[in-house]
RNA sequence: GGGCGGUUAGCUCAGCGGUAGAGCAUCGGUCUUACAAACCGGGGGCCACUGGUUCGAACCCAGUACCGCCCACCA
């Protein structure tokens, strides 16, 4: 027997197995079983591993390993996303340290800088995933800007252009002044902020008074081109059509009627700034209003805003405008007000709605088939409620702003001719050819990052080329992702998959839990509430982190995950303890194999109760774990295994069969016992392997086994014939009896070391033979010297008594019994049983329960009731004998 | 303003129609030769509230309260 450490030491084990698995090609598709494919959500190249990633990719790996063991031909394609804005920001920040802006070095040099950065750091996060044990096919790793992928993006743009789905237009879009780019509607976050509502007076040109308008953004008044009131608003009936003079600017603007103005808000009149507000823009369109742009792309007032304001930041301008209006006596009042504020999801800068020329995709047409496949159940969300949120959004989908005023990304494949025509082509050469000698310049903008990631499942498999991979592995099996990108990403992949490949990209969408901090807030680096998974694994090992996350991974439920304090994280500690338990149980078995070459993981038939019982429990465990994994109930799989391994296998089976398999002799019986325990252990390790790959591989390799690695061993299959209800019931009784004796010892303060005498009395022959057949184990586990079984207890003065499942127990003391303590104990026991009986009596007395409840339930209740009554009676006799 | 979750033992959470569960914490006892990261035993819950359906509800339905997400153009 090889030496084995007293405690599980994860780090060396992890380092040993991962490279071996990879070298042996286990991460590549193997064999010719059914196909199982996952394409991972590509993390941003700027990303470093956080706890959410750890959860996401652990779930991936669990499913991959499980399916692989089930004989599937498994492929998981990893990769990274170029993450336009995020990556550009990172590199710009680096430049700034050298006192440079991207404009100083120019577009080409800047992009080269970003590429350098990506080459150096872009693979870091994928590297970290190896540490988590992820069995991904690294040979097929993709990047959303690698050569082939660019082709896919260009292809998509060109096809959509040709289909008339892409257009260019001037509209009010969400502009982030800090990122200085347009962003799409779903990249905007909304937040209520404390602000003011300003009531301003706009005088009529003819001197007949003024109209009061309310606004939260007075600086935009410089761009007003009308004031609107509701057509049905009586107050303004005779004033609509009159001319107002815009304060501070002097521009004459009309008072118009438009349904957009709500009579009940403020004075019922709303100022209209078509160039700086989406609603105003639409009102402007309806009423042919001019659009006056007064704020620039940096969020500063421009020339048009007038000499007093030009160059001021929008928030400074707000103050200046209010001062000037105040001075002119045009401020009616200013109230505190909660302002719904739009923020850039990336940098939390206040969004500036800006009139701007951008590229858009028409979504309605694309959305319809993607709505249908979810409605028809061809794509299923887990938990299914996310299917409904998906449909809600898809049914109200709006056009998508795809252009970004950035340098890092896929440059829009549109070339402008001098005469204002757009040439859309897959490459510059193709554009040149189409231009017929006209001079062309490429559009300056790049595409939204999600424009490329929407193609992920088919693009990573080779699309638009017709590759074998695409043929073989598409559609993929499941998409595992976070709920905050259902719209940004999931919806769009379904649309492009259907549009370009003609088939759904995946049949299941598993939305996993969001990992929160202790207070239930989203984990955030800036708040310092984030937990670094690498710190956790350094402390407790990878398997412990995986298991800690998985056992909390209830369907759709968020996970609160505590920070590490004083080098401890209790949630992971629990999992580490479990790993250690697995380690030591295996260690114990290994220490007692005798001539190990004679041992194999094989179930030897046995009539012994514990053997029958553990086989039945193991079988049930296989069944439950398999079903749970199939249903993405990962926490249940983890919990079931934890319970089986610790409570049933370690606490009872090992203890029960110790003397047999750990015997010194090498008899056939001993070998059979060894085969059995190795069989149960080996099977347990297989079941645990997808969740805890490293420790299971390490231990499995040390056990007698067949095959080269547990990673490629077969997943255990349940076998109906191994269920054994009788054994499970009997074992339950036996455990209850042993526990009761231990309980008496403990409560009555009997010395732990003392070997007790135990009298058991019952007229139930089965119970009697249960005890006599397992007397050896009973004695050892309850520390009993002799068990005396009879029909009725002999008269014993100095004994503690109890009764369990109809069996009376008496434990004589060596000396005098502490009658007071014993009375207490027995009274408590009676009270407990009476309490239980009370409920049953009420039910049994209720005729409609007896009539209407299933007969089985009624009989069960009656039987239990009678049993309890008998037990109570015995206990009362005991109590009487104690002199109560 | 709409939609969706959550509310169960001191803490973190499972359970989702037939007598309340786990881990941690707590209390008592153990170096019982696999494991003190362990073992054995104990205590601790009107399952947020109010109604309803049911023989029976933590679990199903309706509503209330408080927490948290998502969506939404009300100045």
Tab-separated table of N, CA and C in Angstrom, chain A residues 409-551:
chain	number	residue	atom	x	y	z
A	409	UNK	N	-12.553	47.460	-32.431
A	409	UNK	CA	-13.722	46.651	-32.756
A	409	UNK	C	-13.726	46.323	-34.242
A	410	UNK	N	-14.856	45.784	-34.681
A	410	UNK	CA	-14.997	45.461	-36.104
A	410	UNK	C	-15.416	46.730	-36.832
A	411	UNK	N	-14.555	47.208	-37.697
A	411	UNK	CA	-14.901	48.438	-38.401
A	411	UNK	C	-16.062	48.155	-39.346
A	412	UNK	N	-16.974	49.079	-39.376
A	412	UNK	CA	-18.171	48.875	-40.188
A	412	UNK	C	-17.796	48.738	-41.665
A	413	UNK	N	-18.235	47.680	-42.308
A	413	UNK	CA	-17.801	47.410	-43.681
A	413	UNK	C	-18.590	48.215	-44.703
A	414	UNK	N	-18.601	49.516	-44.498
A	414	UNK	CA	-19.288	50.396	-45.436
A	414	UNK	C	-18.281	51.426	-45.901
A	415	UNK	N	-18.227	51.613	-47.189
A	415	UNK	CA	-17.339	52.630	-47.754
A	415	UNK	C	-18.198	53.736	-48.374
A	416	UNK	N	-17.836	54.962	-48.077
A	416	UNK	CA	-18.596	56.093	-48.595
A	416	UNK	C	-17.919	56.588	-49.869
A	417	UNK	N	-18.689	56.786	-50.892
A	417	UNK	CA	-18.120	57.381	-52.109
A	417	UNK	C	-18.236	58.886	-51.999
A	418	UNK	N	-17.519	59.568	-52.857
A	418	UNK	CA	-17.556	61.029	-52.809
A	418	UNK	C	-18.958	61.554	-53.123
A	419	UNK	N	-19.711	60.788	-53.915
A	419	UNK	CA	-21.065	61.255	-54.245
A	419	UNK	C	-22.114	60.754	-53.249
A	420	UNK	N	-21.645	60.312	-52.104
A	420	UNK	CA	-22.593	60.032	-51.031
A	420	UNK	C	-23.263	58.672	-51.087
A	421	UNK	N	-22.731	57.770	-51.877
A	421	UNK	CA	-23.317	56.437	-51.943
A	421	UNK	C	-22.632	55.544	-50.903
A	422	UNK	N	-23.341	54.523	-50.439
A	422	UNK	CA	-22.739	53.566	-49.520
A	422	UNK	C	-22.382	52.314	-50.284
A	423	UNK	N	-21.146	51.894	-50.128
A	423	UNK	CA	-20.776	50.605	-50.712
A	423	UNK	C	-20.522	49.637	-49.547
A	424	UNK	N	-21.280	48.569	-49.530
A	424	UNK	CA	-21.138	47.609	-48.454
A	424	UNK	C	-20.452	46.377	-49.011
A	425	UNK	N	-19.345	45.992	-48.387
A	425	UNK	CA	-18.557	44.893	-48.941
A	425	UNK	C	-17.876	44.133	-47.826
A	426	UNK	N	-17.464	42.907	-48.135
A	426	UNK	CA	-16.828	42.062	-47.130
A	426	UNK	C	-15.387	42.483	-46.870
A	427	UNK	N	-14.805	43.225	-47.842
A	427	UNK	CA	-13.402	43.638	-47.687
A	427	UNK	C	-13.187	44.918	-48.471
A	428	UNK	N	-12.062	45.533	-48.208
A	428	UNK	CA	-11.722	46.757	-48.916
A	428	UNK	C	-11.622	46.493	-50.414
A	429	UNK	N	-10.997	45.372	-50.771
A	429	UNK	CA	-10.815	45.034	-52.186
A	429	UNK	C	-12.165	44.920	-52.893
A	430	UNK	N	-13.070	44.242	-52.196
A	430	UNK	CA	-14.388	44.074	-52.793
A	430	UNK	C	-15.069	45.433	-52.957
A	431	UNK	N	-14.847	46.317	-51.985
A	431	UNK	CA	-15.433	47.650	-52.047
A	431	UNK	C	-14.833	48.439	-53.206
A	432	UNK	N	-13.517	48.329	-53.349
A	432	UNK	CA	-12.837	49.007	-54.458
A	432	UNK	C	-13.462	48.594	-55.784
A	433	UNK	N	-13.625	47.295	-55.904
A	433	UNK	CA	-14.164	46.779	-57.167
A	433	UNK	C	-15.549	47.340	-57.436
A	434	UNK	N	-16.332	47.406	-56.354
A	434	UNK	CA	-17.705	47.898	-56.530
A	434	UNK	C	-17.742	49.400	-56.816
A	435	UNK	N	-16.665	50.093	-56.451
A	435	UNK	CA	-16.674	51.554	-56.555
A	435	UNK	C	-16.467	52.047	-57.975
A	436	UNK	N	-16.031	51.169	-58.842
A	436	UNK	CA	-15.787	51.562	-60.234
A	436	UNK	C	-14.890	52.788	-60.336
A	437	UNK	N	-13.828	52.776	-59.614
A	437	UNK	CA	-12.856	53.843	-59.743
A	437	UNK	C	-13.139	55.087	-58.922
A	438	UNK	N	-14.324	55.184	-58.335
A	438	UNK	CA	-14.580	56.350	-57.498
A	438	UNK	C	-13.735	56.255	-56.222
A	439	UNK	N	-13.380	57.390	-55.669
A	439	UNK	CA	-12.629	57.377	-54.421
A	439	UNK	C	-13.577	56.970	-53.289
A	440	UNK	N	-13.079	56.097	-52.435
A	440	UNK	CA	-13.941	55.669	-51.329
A	440	UNK	C	-13.198	55.796	-49.999
A	441	UNK	N	-13.977	56.057	-48.963
A	441	UNK	CA	-13.394	56.043	-47.619
A	441	UNK	C	-14.276	55.192	-46.729
A	442	UNK	N	-13.602	54.437	-45.850
A	442	UNK	CA	-14.385	53.533	-45.008
A	442	UNK	C	-15.039	54.299	-43.862
A	443	UNK	N	-16.210	53.872	-43.513
A	443	UNK	CA	-16.924	54.444	-42.369
A	443	UNK	C	-16.001	54.403	-41.149
A	444	UNK	N	-16.042	55.448	-40.351
A	444	UNK	CA	-15.126	55.566	-39.219
A	444	UNK	C	-15.529	54.664	-38.046
A	445	UNK	N	-16.788	54.316	-37.975
A	445	UNK	CA	-17.292	53.665	-36.763
A	445	UNK	C	-16.989	52.169	-36.731
A	446	UNK	N	-17.072	51.629	-35.516
A	446	UNK	CA	-16.995	50.176	-35.380
A	446	UNK	C	-18.355	49.652	-34.920
A	447	UNK	N	-18.469	48.337	-34.928
A	447	UNK	CA	-19.739	47.717	-34.545
A	447	UNK	C	-19.800	47.474	-33.038
A	448	UNK	N	-20.999	47.543	-32.521
A	448	UNK	CA	-21.279	47.131	-31.146
A	448	UNK	C	-20.662	45.742	-30.906
A	449	UNK	N	-20.066	45.586	-29.755
A	449	UNK	CA	-19.465	44.294	-29.421
A	449	UNK	C	-20.454	43.139	-29.576
A	450	UNK	N	-21.695	43.394	-29.203
A	450	UNK	CA	-22.697	42.321	-29.260
A	450	UNK	C	-23.045	41.944	-30.689
A	451	UNK	N	-22.697	42.827	-31.639
A	451	UNK	CA	-22.946	42.473	-33.032
A	451	UNK	C	-22.099	41.260	-33.416
A	452	UNK	N	-20.909	41.181	-32.862
A	452	UNK	CA	-20.088	40.018	-33.171
A	452	UNK	C	-20.428	38.831	-32.276
A	453	UNK	N	-20.678	39.083	-30.986
A	453	UNK	CA	-20.930	37.927	-30.124
A	453	UNK	C	-22.273	37.261	-30.416
A	454	UNK	N	-23.160	37.973	-31.084
A	454	UNK	CA	-24.445	37.351	-31.432
A	454	UNK	C	-24.267	36.173	-32.392
A	455	UNK	N	-23.095	36.087	-33.007
A	455	UNK	CA	-22.859	35.010	-33.976
A	455	UNK	C	-22.131	33.824	-33.351
A	456	UNK	N	-21.839	33.947	-32.052
A	456	UNK	CA	-20.919	33.029	-31.366
A	456	UNK	C	-21.127	31.542	-31.670
A	457	UNK	N	-22.297	30.974	-31.409
A	457	UNK	CA	-22.387	29.513	-31.526
A	457	UNK	C	-22.053	28.992	-32.915
A	458	UNK	N	-22.495	29.663	-33.957
A	458	UNK	CA	-22.159	29.128	-35.276
A	458	UNK	C	-20.812	29.648	-35.770
A	459	UNK	N	-20.474	30.882	-35.394
A	459	UNK	CA	-19.190	31.427	-35.880
A	459	UNK	C	-17.997	30.651	-35.315
A	460	UNK	N	-18.079	30.230	-34.049
A	460	UNK	CA	-16.927	29.497	-33.499
A	460	UNK	C	-16.800	28.104	-34.122
A	461	UNK	N	-17.865	27.651	-34.728
A	461	UNK	CA	-17.807	26.337	-35.382
A	461	UNK	C	-17.471	26.480	-36.862
A	462	UNK	N	-17.164	27.711	-37.291
A	462	UNK	CA	-16.638	27.871	-38.645
A	462	UNK	C	-17.477	28.702	-39.602
A	463	UNK	N	-18.740	28.950	-39.256
A	463	UNK	CA	-19.565	29.740	-40.149
A	463	UNK	C	-18.853	31.044	-40.483
A	464	UNK	N	-18.922	31.585	-41.655
A	464	UNK	CA	-19.804	31.223	-42.772
A	464	UNK	C	-19.296	30.092	-43.667
A	465	UNK	N	-18.104	29.574	-43.353
A	465	UNK	CA	-17.660	28.403	-44.120
A	465	UNK	C	-18.546	27.226	-43.747
A	466	UNK	N	-18.645	26.305	-44.695
A	466	UNK	CA	-19.406	25.094	-44.375
A	466	UNK	C	-18.415	24.072	-43.824
A	467	UNK	N	-18.234	24.090	-42.534
A	467	UNK	CA	-17.214	23.215	-41.949
A	467	UNK	C	-17.823	21.945	-41.373
A	468	UNK	N	-16.969	20.952	-41.170
A	468	UNK	CA	-17.416	19.716	-40.525
A	468	UNK	C	-17.926	19.997	-39.117
A	469	UNK	N	-17.196	20.867	-38.418
A	469	UNK	CA	-17.614	21.193	-37.058
A	469	UNK	C	-19.032	21.749	-37.040
A	470	UNK	N	-19.306	22.628	-37.959
A	470	UNK	CA	-20.639	23.227	-37.998
A	470	UNK	C	-21.689	22.147	-38.260
A	471	UNK	N	-21.376	21.266	-39.185
A	471	UNK	CA	-22.269	20.149	-39.491
A	471	UNK	C	-22.493	19.271	-38.282
A	472	UNK	N	-21.394	18.972	-37.604
A	472	UNK	CA	-21.434	17.971	-36.545
A	472	UNK	C	-21.970	18.516	-35.228
A	473	UNK	N	-21.515	19.709	-34.858
A	473	UNK	CA	-21.757	20.151	-33.489
A	473	UNK	C	-22.842	21.215	-33.331
A	474	UNK	N	-23.390	21.671	-34.439
A	474	UNK	CA	-24.462	22.667	-34.367
A	474	UNK	C	-25.774	21.980	-34.680
A	475	UNK	N	-26.858	22.279	-33.982
A	475	UNK	CA	-26.995	23.192	-32.856
A	475	UNK	C	-26.337	22.650	-31.585
A	476	UNK	N	-25.960	23.558	-30.717
A	476	UNK	CA	-25.329	23.134	-29.483
A	476	UNK	C	-26.399	22.662	-28.499
A	477	UNK	N	-25.962	22.100	-27.394
A	477	UNK	CA	-26.911	21.466	-26.481
A	477	UNK	C	-27.515	22.451	-25.501
A	478	UNK	N	-26.669	23.270	-24.933
A	478	UNK	CA	-27.179	24.159	-23.901
A	478	UNK	C	-26.336	25.416	-23.864
A	479	UNK	N	-26.992	26.515	-23.526
A	479	UNK	CA	-26.267	27.745	-23.272
A	479	UNK	C	-26.401	28.032	-21.783
A	480	UNK	N	-25.273	28.260	-21.137
A	480	UNK	CA	-25.292	28.527	-19.702
A	480	UNK	C	-24.828	29.955	-19.504
A	481	UNK	N	-25.709	30.791	-19.009
A	481	UNK	CA	-25.317	32.191	-18.925
A	481	UNK	C	-26.062	32.932	-17.832
A	482	UNK	N	-25.666	34.184	-17.633
A	482	UNK	CA	-26.255	35.017	-16.586
A	482	UNK	C	-27.505	35.717	-17.114
A	483	UNK	N	-28.389	36.067	-16.203
A	483	UNK	CA	-29.662	36.593	-16.692
A	483	UNK	C	-29.557	38.011	-17.228
A	484	UNK	N	-28.494	38.741	-16.846
A	484	UNK	CA	-28.444	40.117	-17.332
A	484	UNK	C	-28.070	40.238	-18.800
A	485	UNK	N	-27.740	39.134	-19.449
A	485	UNK	CA	-27.478	39.262	-20.884
A	485	UNK	C	-28.457	38.460	-21.738
A	486	UNK	N	-29.643	38.207	-21.175
A	486	UNK	CA	-30.663	37.523	-21.969
A	486	UNK	C	-31.011	38.343	-23.207
A	487	UNK	N	-31.160	39.638	-23.038
A	487	UNK	CA	-31.508	40.477	-24.199
A	487	UNK	C	-30.287	40.794	-25.036
A	488	UNK	N	-29.226	41.222	-24.332
A	488	UNK	CA	-28.021	41.652	-25.031
A	488	UNK	C	-27.456	40.542	-25.913
A	489	UNK	N	-27.546	39.333	-25.432
A	489	UNK	CA	-26.811	38.263	-26.101
A	489	UNK	C	-27.671	37.073	-26.520
A	490	UNK	N	-28.364	36.486	-25.547
A	490	UNK	CA	-29.103	35.248	-25.824
A	490	UNK	C	-30.109	35.448	-26.956
A	491	UNK	N	-30.911	36.492	-26.830
A	491	UNK	CA	-31.951	36.754	-27.831
A	491	UNK	C	-31.329	36.888	-29.215
A	492	UNK	N	-30.235	37.589	-29.259
A	492	UNK	CA	-29.628	37.858	-30.564
A	492	UNK	C	-29.001	36.613	-31.167
A	493	UNK	N	-28.465	35.734	-30.318
A	493	UNK	CA	-27.917	34.484	-30.868
A	493	UNK	C	-29.025	33.634	-31.470
A	494	UNK	N	-30.170	33.644	-30.812
A	494	UNK	CA	-31.276	32.854	-31.354
A	494	UNK	C	-31.691	33.429	-32.709
A	495	UNK	N	-31.725	34.756	-32.787
A	495	UNK	CA	-32.105	35.380	-34.056
A	495	UNK	C	-31.114	35.071	-35.167
A	496	UNK	N	-29.820	35.215	-34.881
A	496	UNK	CA	-28.839	35.000	-35.958
A	496	UNK	C	-28.705	33.526	-36.310
A	497	UNK	N	-28.827	32.680	-35.298
A	497	UNK	CA	-28.750	31.242	-35.581
A	497	UNK	C	-29.838	30.846	-36.567
A	498	UNK	N	-31.035	31.306	-36.259
A	498	UNK	CA	-32.155	30.974	-37.140
A	498	UNK	C	-31.982	31.610	-38.510
A	499	UNK	N	-31.523	32.852	-38.516
A	499	UNK	CA	-31.423	33.568	-39.781
A	499	UNK	C	-30.320	33.001	-40.677
A	500	UNK	N	-29.171	32.707	-40.099
A	500	UNK	CA	-28.036	32.324	-40.938
A	500	UNK	C	-27.855	30.821	-41.086
A	501	UNK	N	-28.139	30.066	-40.058
A	501	UNK	CA	-27.946	28.618	-40.153
A	501	UNK	C	-29.289	27.922	-40.358
A	502	UNK	N	-30.344	28.651	-40.047
A	502	UNK	CA	-31.658	28.069	-40.234
A	502	UNK	C	-32.029	27.115	-39.123
A	503	UNK	N	-31.298	27.183	-38.023
A	503	UNK	CA	-31.571	26.250	-36.935
A	503	UNK	C	-31.269	26.942	-35.607
A	504	UNK	N	-31.995	26.585	-34.572
A	504	UNK	CA	-31.739	27.167	-33.253
A	504	UNK	C	-30.284	26.914	-32.841
A	505	UNK	N	-29.709	27.853	-32.095
A	505	UNK	CA	-28.308	27.671	-31.692
A	505	UNK	C	-28.146	26.712	-30.517
A	506	UNK	N	-29.189	26.537	-29.721
A	506	UNK	CA	-29.124	25.660	-28.545
A	506	UNK	C	-30.550	25.364	-28.141
A	507	UNK	N	-30.750	24.202	-27.536
A	507	UNK	CA	-32.122	23.854	-27.180
A	507	UNK	C	-32.462	24.261	-25.746
A	508	UNK	N	-31.440	24.380	-24.901
A	508	UNK	CA	-31.685	24.790	-23.521
A	508	UNK	C	-30.914	26.069	-23.223
A	509	UNK	N	-31.538	26.930	-22.470
A	509	UNK	CA	-30.825	28.100	-21.962
A	509	UNK	C	-30.909	28.027	-20.448
A	510	UNK	N	-29.781	27.734	-19.821
A	510	UNK	CA	-29.780	27.622	-18.374
A	510	UNK	C	-29.260	28.923	-17.777
A	511	UNK	N	-30.136	29.602	-17.072
A	511	UNK	CA	-29.766	30.871	-16.446
A	511	UNK	C	-29.344	30.578	-15.012
A	512	UNK	N	-28.072	30.818	-14.739
A	512	UNK	CA	-27.580	30.457	-13.419
A	512	UNK	C	-27.682	31.626	-12.451
A	513	UNK	N	-27.429	31.313	-11.206
A	513	UNK	CA	-27.609	32.282	-10.128
A	513	UNK	C	-26.641	33.450	-10.221
A	514	UNK	N	-27.103	34.581	-9.752
A	514	UNK	CA	-26.213	35.717	-9.572
A	514	UNK	C	-25.558	35.560	-8.203
A	515	UNK	N	-24.259	35.789	-8.151
A	515	UNK	CA	-23.573	35.674	-6.863
A	515	UNK	C	-23.571	37.039	-6.182
A	516	UNK	N	-24.143	37.081	-4.999
A	516	UNK	CA	-24.238	38.328	-4.247
A	516	UNK	C	-23.286	38.298	-3.055
A	517	UNK	N	-23.119	39.448	-2.443
A	517	UNK	CA	-22.298	39.470	-1.235
A	517	UNK	C	-23.178	39.182	-0.018
A	518	UNK	N	-22.608	39.270	1.172
A	518	UNK	CA	-23.367	38.912	2.370
A	518	UNK	C	-24.634	39.745	2.569
A	519	UNK	N	-24.577	40.998	2.127
A	519	UNK	CA	-25.738	41.865	2.321
A	519	UNK	C	-26.769	41.700	1.206
A	520	UNK	N	-26.485	40.804	0.288
A	520	UNK	CA	-27.426	40.599	-0.796
A	520	UNK	C	-27.248	41.603	-1.923
A	521	UNK	N	-26.116	42.283	-1.918
A	521	UNK	CA	-25.835	43.182	-3.038
A	521	UNK	C	-25.012	42.446	-4.066
A	522	UNK	N	-25.070	42.940	-5.277
A	522	UNK	CA	-24.232	42.358	-6.306
A	522	UNK	C	-22.774	42.535	-5.899
A	523	UNK	N	-21.978	41.514	-6.107
A	523	UNK	CA	-20.570	41.638	-5.741
A	523	UNK	C	-19.916	42.691	-6.620
A	524	UNK	N	-19.190	43.565	-5.995
A	524	UNK	CA	-18.565	44.598	-6.807
A	524	UNK	C	-17.163	44.890	-6.334
A	525	UNK	N	-16.309	45.071	-7.305
A	525	UNK	CA	-14.921	45.349	-7.005
A	525	UNK	C	-14.786	46.693	-6.302
A	526	UNK	N	-15.534	47.696	-6.821
A	526	UNK	CA	-15.351	49.044	-6.287
A	526	UNK	C	-15.860	49.141	-4.848
A	527	UNK	N	-16.884	48.348	-4.511
A	527	UNK	CA	-17.358	48.352	-3.132
A	527	UNK	C	-16.470	47.497	-2.233
A	528	UNK	N	-15.576	46.766	-2.871
A	528	UNK	CA	-14.706	45.894	-2.092
A	528	UNK	C	-15.436	44.686	-1.532
A	529	UNK	N	-16.551	44.344	-2.156
A	529	UNK	CA	-17.317	43.202	-1.653
A	529	UNK	C	-17.101	41.954	-2.496
A	530	UNK	N	-16.217	42.067	-3.459
A	530	UNK	CA	-15.977	40.926	-4.330
A	530	UNK	C	-15.121	39.877	-3.642
A	531	UNK	N	-15.281	38.646	-4.062
A	531	UNK	CA	-14.436	37.579	-3.547
A	531	UNK	C	-13.621	37.059	-4.715
A	532	UNK	N	-12.340	36.973	-4.536
A	532	UNK	CA	-11.473	36.481	-5.596
A	532	UNK	C	-11.414	34.958	-5.526
A	533	UNK	N	-11.923	34.294	-6.546
A	533	UNK	CA	-11.967	32.833	-6.512
A	533	UNK	C	-10.575	32.224	-6.339
A	534	UNK	N	-9.577	32.910	-6.847
A	534	UNK	CA	-8.231	32.334	-6.741
A	534	UNK	C	-7.726	32.353	-5.304
A	535	UNK	N	-8.161	33.370	-4.558
A	535	UNK	CA	-7.802	33.382	-3.140
A	535	UNK	C	-8.490	32.220	-2.429
A	536	UNK	N	-9.723	31.974	-2.837
A	536	UNK	CA	-10.482	30.884	-2.218
A	536	UNK	C	-9.836	29.539	-2.527
A	537	UNK	N	-9.465	29.340	-3.774
A	537	UNK	CA	-8.887	28.042	-4.113
A	537	UNK	C	-7.508	27.886	-3.475
A	538	UNK	N	-6.799	28.999	-3.326
A	538	UNK	CA	-5.498	28.916	-2.665
A	538	UNK	C	-5.676	28.417	-1.233
A	539	UNK	N	-6.772	28.822	-0.645
A	539	UNK	CA	-7.035	28.471	0.740
A	539	UNK	C	-7.574	27.050	0.895
A	540	UNK	N	-8.517	26.697	0.042
A	540	UNK	CA	-9.258	25.449	0.258
A	540	UNK	C	-9.199	24.456	-0.901
A	541	UNK	N	-8.652	24.877	-2.020
A	541	UNK	CA	-8.620	23.975	-3.157
A	541	UNK	C	-9.792	24.197	-4.092
A	542	UNK	N	-9.579	23.791	-5.326
A	542	UNK	CA	-10.566	24.017	-6.375
A	542	UNK	C	-11.846	23.223	-6.141
A	543	UNK	N	-11.705	21.965	-5.794
A	543	UNK	CA	-12.898	21.140	-5.612
A	543	UNK	C	-13.806	21.706	-4.522
A	544	UNK	N	-13.193	22.247	-3.477
A	544	UNK	CA	-13.993	22.823	-2.395
A	544	UNK	C	-14.771	24.028	-2.898
A	545	UNK	N	-14.120	24.895	-3.660
A	545	UNK	CA	-14.835	26.052	-4.204
A	545	UNK	C	-15.966	25.591	-5.114
A	546	UNK	N	-15.661	24.655	-5.988
A	546	UNK	CA	-16.691	24.158	-6.905
A	546	UNK	C	-17.879	23.616	-6.122
A	547	UNK	N	-17.578	22.774	-5.154
A	547	UNK	CA	-18.670	22.138	-4.412
A	547	UNK	C	-19.465	23.159	-3.616
A	548	UNK	N	-18.768	24.123	-3.034
A	548	UNK	CA	-19.457	25.152	-2.249
A	548	UNK	C	-20.426	25.932	-3.130
A	549	UNK	N	-20.013	26.214	-4.341
A	549	UNK	CA	-20.900	26.940	-5.248
A	549	UNK	C	-22.045	26.050	-5.711
A	550	UNK	N	-21.713	24.818	-6.049
A	550	UNK	CA	-22.728	23.933	-6.621
A	550	UNK	C	-23.829	23.595	-5.626
A	551	UNK	N	-23.453	23.395	-4.379
A	551	UNK	CA	-24.469	22.986	-3.411
A	551	UNK	C	-25.429	24.143	-3.133
